[in-house]
Amino acid sequence: MGDPILNYRACGAECREDWLRMLANENGLPFGTVRRLAEELGEREDFGELVDICERGGRALQ
């Protein structure tokens, strides 16, 4: 997974919160929803998985 800060910066964000805001804006989701989804993933937070969930409108696979 690498250094999270480097991953955020590679996406054009300076920190996790900036990246979450970018995901929210790009997918038309409320920031709180994206932040909650990231928190639900917890330590498993995976950039790809979170992006996939956001692209599905915030709905995780059952």
mmCIF file of N, CA and C in Angstrom:
data_model
loop_
_atom_site.group_PDB
_atom_site.id
_atom_site.type_symbol
_atom_site.label_atom_id
_atom_site.label_comp_id
_atom_site.label_asym_id
_atom_site.label_seq_id
_atom_site.Cartn_x
_atom_site.Cartn_y
_atom_site.Cartn_z
ATOM 1 N N MET A 1 0.831 -1.191 0.000
ATOM 2 C CA MET A 1 0.000 0.000 0.000
ATOM 3 C C MET A 1 0.871 1.248 0.000
ATOM 4 N N GLY A 2 2.024 1.237 0.611
ATOM 5 C CA GLY A 2 2.918 2.381 0.589
ATOM 6 C C GLY A 2 2.562 3.438 1.607
ATOM 7 N N ASP A 3 3.240 4.547 1.496
ATOM 8 C CA ASP A 3 3.044 5.682 2.392
ATOM 9 C C ASP A 3 1.740 6.397 2.046
ATOM 10 N N PRO A 4 0.805 6.489 2.996
ATOM 11 C CA PRO A 4 -0.478 7.129 2.697
ATOM 12 C C PRO A 4 -0.329 8.567 2.202
ATOM 13 N N ILE A 5 0.593 9.324 2.784
ATOM 14 C CA ILE A 5 0.771 10.718 2.366
ATOM 15 C C ILE A 5 1.181 10.775 0.898
ATOM 16 N N LEU A 6 2.092 9.899 0.492
ATOM 17 C CA LEU A 6 2.494 9.877 -0.918
ATOM 18 C C LEU A 6 1.323 9.499 -1.813
ATOM 19 N N ASN A 7 0.486 8.580 -1.349
ATOM 20 C CA ASN A 7 -0.703 8.194 -2.122
ATOM 21 C C ASN A 7 -1.661 9.370 -2.278
ATOM 22 N N TYR A 8 -1.892 10.124 -1.187
ATOM 23 C CA TYR A 8 -2.783 11.283 -1.261
ATOM 24 C C TYR A 8 -2.224 12.310 -2.237
ATOM 25 N N ARG A 9 -0.932 12.566 -2.127
ATOM 26 C CA ARG A 9 -0.307 13.574 -2.995
ATOM 27 C C ARG A 9 -0.325 13.141 -4.451
ATOM 28 N N ALA A 10 -0.194 11.845 -4.689
ATOM 29 C CA ALA A 10 -0.268 11.337 -6.064
ATOM 30 C C ALA A 10 -1.647 11.593 -6.656
ATOM 31 N N CYS A 11 -2.653 11.702 -5.802
ATOM 32 C CA CYS A 11 -4.023 11.979 -6.243
ATOM 33 C C CYS A 11 -4.305 13.482 -6.294
ATOM 34 N N GLY A 12 -3.313 14.301 -5.950
ATOM 35 C CA GLY A 12 -3.483 15.750 -5.980
ATOM 36 C C GLY A 12 -3.952 16.344 -4.669
ATOM 37 N N ALA A 13 -3.884 15.579 -3.588
ATOM 38 C CA ALA A 13 -4.312 16.059 -2.275
ATOM 39 C C ALA A 13 -3.111 16.149 -1.339
ATOM 40 N N GLU A 14 -3.212 17.026 -0.363
ATOM 41 C CA GLU A 14 -2.133 17.176 0.614
ATOM 42 C C GLU A 14 -2.293 16.249 1.812
ATOM 43 N N CYS A 15 -3.535 15.847 2.097
ATOM 44 C CA CYS A 15 -3.780 15.011 3.274
ATOM 45 C C CYS A 15 -5.031 14.152 3.027
ATOM 46 N N ARG A 16 -5.296 13.270 3.950
ATOM 47 C CA ARG A 16 -6.437 12.357 3.834
ATOM 48 C C ARG A 16 -7.750 13.117 3.687
ATOM 49 N N GLU A 17 -7.955 14.147 4.505
ATOM 50 C CA GLU A 17 -9.213 14.891 4.451
ATOM 51 C C GLU A 17 -9.402 15.541 3.080
ATOM 52 N N ASP A 18 -8.337 16.106 2.516
ATOM 53 C CA ASP A 18 -8.425 16.687 1.171
ATOM 54 C C ASP A 18 -8.829 15.622 0.157
ATOM 55 N N TRP A 19 -8.219 14.451 0.271
ATOM 56 C CA TRP A 19 -8.514 13.369 -0.664
ATOM 57 C C TRP A 19 -9.972 12.920 -0.534
ATOM 58 N N LEU A 20 -10.456 12.805 0.715
ATOM 59 C CA LEU A 20 -11.849 12.409 0.925
ATOM 60 C C LEU A 20 -12.794 13.453 0.340
ATOM 61 N N ARG A 21 -12.458 14.740 0.503
ATOM 62 C CA ARG A 21 -13.284 15.809 -0.076
ATOM 63 C C ARG A 21 -13.297 15.716 -1.604
ATOM 64 N N MET A 22 -12.141 15.422 -2.181
ATOM 65 C CA MET A 22 -12.062 15.273 -3.633
ATOM 66 C C MET A 22 -12.955 14.121 -4.103
ATOM 67 N N LEU A 23 -12.887 12.995 -3.395
ATOM 68 C CA LEU A 23 -13.741 11.847 -3.747
ATOM 69 C C LEU A 23 -15.213 12.218 -3.659
ATOM 70 N N ALA A 24 -15.562 12.915 -2.599
ATOM 71 C CA ALA A 24 -16.958 13.327 -2.421
ATOM 72 C C ALA A 24 -17.403 14.217 -3.577
ATOM 73 N N ASN A 25 -16.606 15.224 -3.894
ATOM 74 C CA ASN A 25 -16.963 16.153 -4.972
ATOM 75 C C ASN A 25 -17.038 15.449 -6.322
ATOM 76 N N GLU A 26 -16.079 14.605 -6.619
ATOM 77 C CA GLU A 26 -16.036 13.918 -7.915
ATOM 78 C C GLU A 26 -17.218 12.988 -8.120
ATOM 79 N N ASN A 27 -17.769 12.483 -7.018
ATOM 80 C CA ASN A 27 -18.844 11.498 -7.122
ATOM 81 C C ASN A 27 -20.196 12.026 -6.672
ATOM 82 N N GLY A 28 -20.270 13.335 -6.393
ATOM 83 C CA GLY A 28 -21.539 13.941 -5.998
ATOM 84 C C GLY A 28 -22.081 13.420 -4.684
ATOM 85 N N LEU A 29 -21.171 13.095 -3.771
ATOM 86 C CA LEU A 29 -21.575 12.565 -2.467
ATOM 87 C C LEU A 29 -21.276 13.584 -1.375
ATOM 88 N N PRO A 30 -22.044 13.571 -0.295
ATOM 89 C CA PRO A 30 -21.717 14.431 0.835
ATOM 90 C C PRO A 30 -20.377 14.001 1.454
ATOM 91 N N PHE A 31 -19.600 14.990 1.883
ATOM 92 C CA PHE A 31 -18.307 14.697 2.501
ATOM 93 C C PHE A 31 -18.472 13.750 3.684
ATOM 94 N N GLY A 32 -19.495 13.967 4.505
ATOM 95 C CA GLY A 32 -19.726 13.118 5.672
ATOM 96 C C GLY A 32 -19.920 11.658 5.305
ATOM 97 N N THR A 33 -20.565 11.414 4.183
ATOM 98 C CA THR A 33 -20.778 10.039 3.727
ATOM 99 C C THR A 33 -19.456 9.379 3.380
ATOM 100 N N VAL A 34 -18.620 10.096 2.639
ATOM 101 C CA VAL A 34 -17.324 9.540 2.240
ATOM 102 C C VAL A 34 -16.441 9.334 3.464
ATOM 103 N N ARG A 35 -16.462 10.274 4.386
ATOM 104 C CA ARG A 35 -15.662 10.124 5.607
ATOM 105 C C ARG A 35 -16.135 8.910 6.407
ATOM 106 N N ARG A 36 -17.457 8.721 6.492
ATOM 107 C CA ARG A 36 -18.005 7.566 7.222
ATOM 108 C C ARG A 36 -17.587 6.263 6.553
ATOM 109 N N LEU A 37 -17.659 6.222 5.232
ATOM 110 C CA LEU A 37 -17.243 5.015 4.508
ATOM 111 C C LEU A 37 -15.777 4.702 4.777
ATOM 112 N N ALA A 38 -14.933 5.724 4.768
ATOM 113 C CA ALA A 38 -13.507 5.527 5.043
ATOM 114 C C ALA A 38 -13.306 5.013 6.464
ATOM 115 N N GLU A 39 -14.064 5.557 7.405
ATOM 116 C CA GLU A 39 -13.943 5.111 8.795
ATOM 117 C C GLU A 39 -14.424 3.680 8.956
ATOM 118 N N GLU A 40 -15.463 3.293 8.220
ATOM 119 C CA GLU A 40 -15.954 1.917 8.281
ATOM 120 C C GLU A 40 -14.905 0.937 7.758
ATOM 121 N N LEU A 41 -14.132 1.381 6.772
ATOM 122 C CA LEU A 41 -13.058 0.520 6.271
ATOM 123 C C LEU A 41 -11.935 0.414 7.299
ATOM 124 N N GLY A 42 -11.836 1.411 8.177
ATOM 125 C CA GLY A 42 -10.849 1.394 9.250
ATOM 126 C C GLY A 42 -9.444 1.169 8.748
ATOM 127 N N GLU A 43 -8.717 0.310 9.427
ATOM 128 C CA GLU A 43 -7.336 0.037 9.048
ATOM 129 C C GLU A 43 -7.248 -0.620 7.678
ATOM 130 N N ARG A 44 -8.365 -1.194 7.218
ATOM 131 C CA ARG A 44 -8.383 -1.832 5.904
ATOM 132 C C ARG A 44 -8.519 -0.798 4.791
ATOM 133 N N GLU A 45 -8.619 0.502 5.176
ATOM 134 C CA GLU A 45 -8.861 1.517 4.156
ATOM 135 C C GLU A 45 -7.941 1.293 2.964
ATOM 136 N N ASP A 46 -8.576 1.149 1.857
ATOM 137 C CA ASP A 46 -7.874 0.858 0.620
ATOM 138 C C ASP A 46 -8.337 1.887 -0.397
ATOM 139 N N PHE A 47 -7.392 2.550 -1.021
ATOM 140 C CA PHE A 47 -7.750 3.601 -1.975
ATOM 141 C C PHE A 47 -8.703 3.068 -3.036
ATOM 142 N N GLY A 48 -8.356 1.952 -3.634
ATOM 143 C CA GLY A 48 -9.172 1.392 -4.704
ATOM 144 C C GLY A 48 -10.561 1.021 -4.240
ATOM 145 N N GLU A 49 -10.661 0.396 -3.082
ATOM 146 C CA GLU A 49 -11.961 -0.024 -2.570
ATOM 147 C C GLU A 49 -12.842 1.178 -2.271
ATOM 148 N N LEU A 50 -12.273 2.199 -1.645
ATOM 149 C CA LEU A 50 -13.056 3.390 -1.314
ATOM 150 C C LEU A 50 -13.512 4.104 -2.591
ATOM 151 N N VAL A 51 -12.640 4.202 -3.572
ATOM 152 C CA VAL A 51 -13.017 4.818 -4.849
ATOM 153 C C VAL A 51 -14.153 4.025 -5.491
ATOM 154 N N ASP A 52 -14.053 2.694 -5.497
ATOM 155 C CA ASP A 52 -15.108 1.851 -6.072
ATOM 156 C C ASP A 52 -16.441 2.088 -5.379
ATOM 157 N N ILE A 53 -16.421 2.156 -4.062
ATOM 158 C CA ILE A 53 -17.658 2.376 -3.297
ATOM 159 C C ILE A 53 -18.251 3.738 -3.649
ATOM 160 N N CYS A 54 -17.410 4.758 -3.719
ATOM 161 C CA CYS A 54 -17.899 6.102 -4.049
ATOM 162 C C CYS A 54 -18.465 6.146 -5.463
ATOM 163 N N GLU A 55 -17.836 5.464 -6.377
ATOM 164 C CA GLU A 55 -18.319 5.440 -7.759
ATOM 165 C C GLU A 55 -19.662 4.723 -7.871
ATOM 166 N N ARG A 56 -19.974 3.862 -6.909
ATOM 167 C CA ARG A 56 -21.278 3.183 -6.883
ATOM 168 C C ARG A 56 -22.287 4.011 -6.092
ATOM 169 N N GLY A 57 -21.976 5.276 -5.856
ATOM 170 C CA GLY A 57 -22.911 6.150 -5.143
ATOM 171 C C GLY A 57 -22.882 5.954 -3.649
ATOM 172 N N GLY A 58 -21.787 5.420 -3.119
ATOM 173 C CA GLY A 58 -21.669 5.237 -1.677
ATOM 174 C C GLY A 58 -22.211 3.926 -1.171
ATOM 175 N N ARG A 59 -22.550 3.040 -2.097
ATOM 176 C CA ARG A 59 -23.118 1.745 -1.684
ATOM 177 C C ARG A 59 -22.048 0.669 -1.787
ATOM 178 N N ALA A 60 -21.777 0.063 -0.661
ATOM 179 C CA ALA A 60 -20.822 -1.059 -0.634
ATOM 180 C C ALA A 60 -21.504 -2.320 -1.145
ATOM 181 N N LEU A 61 -20.709 -3.222 -1.644
ATOM 182 C CA LEU A 61 -21.267 -4.514 -2.055
ATOM 183 C C LEU A 61 -21.737 -5.267 -0.836
ATOM 184 N N GLN A 62 -22.851 -5.931 -0.956
ATOM 185 C CA GLN A 62 -23.400 -6.703 0.178
ATOM 186 C C GLN A 62 -22.680 -8.016 0.324
#
